[in-house]
XYZ file of C-alpha atoms in Angstrom:
184
model
C 16.331 17.958 62.246
C 15.061 19.743 59.168
C 11.387 19.368 58.278
C 10.785 19.385 54.527
C 7.418 19.294 52.783
C 6.405 19.691 49.185
C 4.018 22.442 48.118
C 0.367 21.320 47.984
C 0.182 21.801 44.219
C 2.928 19.188 43.558
C 0.502 16.238 43.620
C -1.812 17.938 41.136
C 1.123 18.825 38.906
C 2.394 15.224 38.825
C -1.123 13.905 38.155
C -1.480 16.380 35.287
C 1.817 15.247 33.771
C 0.675 11.630 33.939
C -2.622 12.465 32.245
C -0.893 14.430 29.466
C 1.659 11.659 28.971
C -1.111 9.074 28.748
C -3.016 11.160 26.200
C 0.089 11.633 24.055
C 0.702 7.865 24.139
C -2.916 7.187 23.165
C -2.836 9.676 20.291
C 0.420 8.258 18.949
C -0.953 4.703 19.142
C -4.024 5.782 17.167
C -2.051 7.299 14.296
C -1.830 5.326 11.062
C 1.518 3.722 10.525
C 3.938 5.561 8.328
C 4.818 3.822 5.095
C 5.790 0.388 6.255
C 9.285 -0.460 7.323
C 11.202 -3.240 5.617
C 11.534 -6.478 7.533
C 11.575 -6.627 11.326
C 15.053 -5.115 11.635
C 15.145 -3.114 8.401
C 16.001 -6.015 6.103
C 14.155 -8.811 4.394
C 14.158 -12.000 6.395
C 12.639 -15.410 5.884
C 9.217 -15.414 7.528
C 9.207 -17.817 10.475
C 6.892 -20.724 9.813
C 3.911 -21.213 12.119
C 0.670 -23.098 12.493
C -2.416 -21.367 13.878
C -5.532 -23.178 15.060
C -8.310 -21.102 13.585
C -11.683 -20.422 15.151
C -13.415 -22.461 12.448
C -11.516 -25.581 13.515
C -8.924 -25.629 10.737
C -5.192 -25.096 10.982
C -3.554 -22.300 9.014
C 0.043 -23.173 8.134
C 2.268 -20.520 6.650
C 4.250 -23.205 4.800
C 1.090 -24.114 2.850
C 0.905 -20.545 1.500
C 4.235 -20.516 -0.376
C 3.672 -18.706 -3.673
C 0.935 -16.519 -2.186
C 1.198 -13.099 -0.599
C 0.342 -13.401 3.092
C -0.616 -10.554 5.396
C -0.094 -11.622 9.005
C -1.957 -9.274 11.340
C -1.698 -9.269 15.133
C -4.766 -7.579 16.621
C -7.289 -7.650 19.482
C -10.999 -6.976 19.865
C -10.307 -4.276 22.489
C -7.892 -2.350 20.217
C -9.503 0.718 18.529
C -6.932 1.004 15.672
C -7.356 -2.739 15.010
C -11.106 -2.260 14.734
C -10.576 0.534 12.202
C -8.212 -1.380 9.902
C -10.123 -4.675 9.785
C -12.787 -3.456 7.302
C -9.970 -2.504 4.896
C -8.450 -5.970 5.300
C -11.846 -7.574 4.618
C -12.146 -5.452 1.457
C -8.638 -6.321 0.266
C -9.179 -10.049 0.907
C -12.390 -9.879 -1.112
C -10.811 -7.913 -3.985
C -7.427 -9.641 -4.217
C -7.903 -13.060 -2.628
C -8.474 -14.819 -5.936
C -5.129 -13.432 -7.174
C -3.147 -15.102 -4.385
C -3.560 -12.785 -1.398
C -4.225 -14.348 1.989
C -4.802 -12.411 5.192
C -4.529 -14.228 8.511
C -5.327 -12.712 11.884
C -3.815 -13.614 15.237
C -5.959 -12.251 18.059
C -3.868 -11.423 21.111
C -6.587 -11.115 23.715
C -6.321 -10.105 27.343
C -9.539 -11.736 28.480
C -11.762 -12.550 25.486
C -12.108 -16.198 24.618
C -12.909 -17.939 21.341
C -16.650 -17.214 21.565
C -16.124 -13.462 22.008
C -13.536 -13.312 19.227
C -15.827 -15.309 16.898
C -18.744 -12.969 17.686
C -16.501 -9.995 16.870
C -15.332 -11.664 13.635
C -18.943 -12.298 12.632
C -19.904 -8.697 13.422
C -16.980 -7.403 11.304
C -17.624 -9.919 8.474
C -14.026 -11.121 8.653
C -13.472 -13.269 5.558
C -10.039 -14.671 6.350
C -8.700 -17.155 8.906
C -8.300 -15.955 12.473
C -7.211 -17.657 15.634
C -6.280 -16.895 19.203
C -2.590 -16.391 19.731
C -0.776 -17.630 22.807
C 2.252 -15.422 22.169
C 4.346 -18.093 20.435
C 3.758 -16.770 16.906
C 4.346 -13.193 18.048
C 7.599 -14.334 19.648
C 8.762 -15.855 16.348
C 8.226 -12.458 14.706
C 10.325 -10.557 17.223
C 7.606 -9.930 19.775
C 4.604 -7.671 19.476
C 5.021 -4.550 21.581
C 1.890 -2.810 20.363
C -1.256 -3.524 18.404
C -1.996 -3.704 15.617
C 1.174 -5.155 14.116
C 1.275 -6.433 10.544
C 3.801 -8.371 8.489
C 3.539 -8.674 4.718
C 5.114 -11.865 3.435
C 5.988 -12.130 -0.235
C 5.374 -15.137 -2.467
C 9.014 -16.110 -1.868
C 8.398 -16.476 1.875
C 10.363 -13.332 2.773
C 9.031 -10.654 5.115
C 8.662 -7.720 2.746
C 7.116 -5.185 5.121
C 6.689 -4.808 8.845
C 3.940 -2.350 9.696
C 3.776 -1.276 13.332
C 0.476 0.415 14.082
C -2.629 0.878 12.025
C -2.556 0.844 8.249
C -5.184 1.580 5.615
C -6.199 0.060 2.315
C -4.812 3.089 0.459
C -1.392 2.610 2.050
C -1.053 -1.154 1.727
C -2.851 -1.908 -1.580
C -0.001 -0.716 -3.870
C 2.463 -2.981 -2.050
C 0.110 -5.957 -2.200
C -0.604 -5.477 -5.897
C 3.125 -5.225 -6.663
C 3.806 -8.443 -4.732
C 0.911 -10.200 -6.457
C 2.475 -9.348 -9.825
C 5.532 -11.334 -8.677
C 3.370 -14.443 -8.454
C 2.469 -14.342 -12.165
């Protein structure tokens, strides 16, 4: 019988590869999204309707927003890129909300409950409706495989942009302003 053993450095080598792979994944997840892709599969599609129970006790219904530009953002309190883009969303809601822009946030939390999400929203001065997602809304939008994930819905109810990953005010504002001009 042949006795075979691996060199002692093999375990360290494999561990190093795992660490490097994890770091590469983390860095890629932290990068701002490239200019947003059209629709979930590269085309414009009708935005699936949904109702979201918000933390303030109301219900946000996409159908009630027809004629407005809606930015649907899937996020979580534990997500560093989500934390970085929220102040831009707060700014855009403040600047463009009276022109027909409406952000809505769906928190996809691993363990935080409504109280923790509300405390985070208060800390970040979130000025748009947010609620805890149970996965059903994400499922309607093709599933959320990473956070943040944003969908821009035009005044006609069509998904105009699908933005996987973090975005910034500078990247998304021109699109939002162009869509708001369609509402005039």
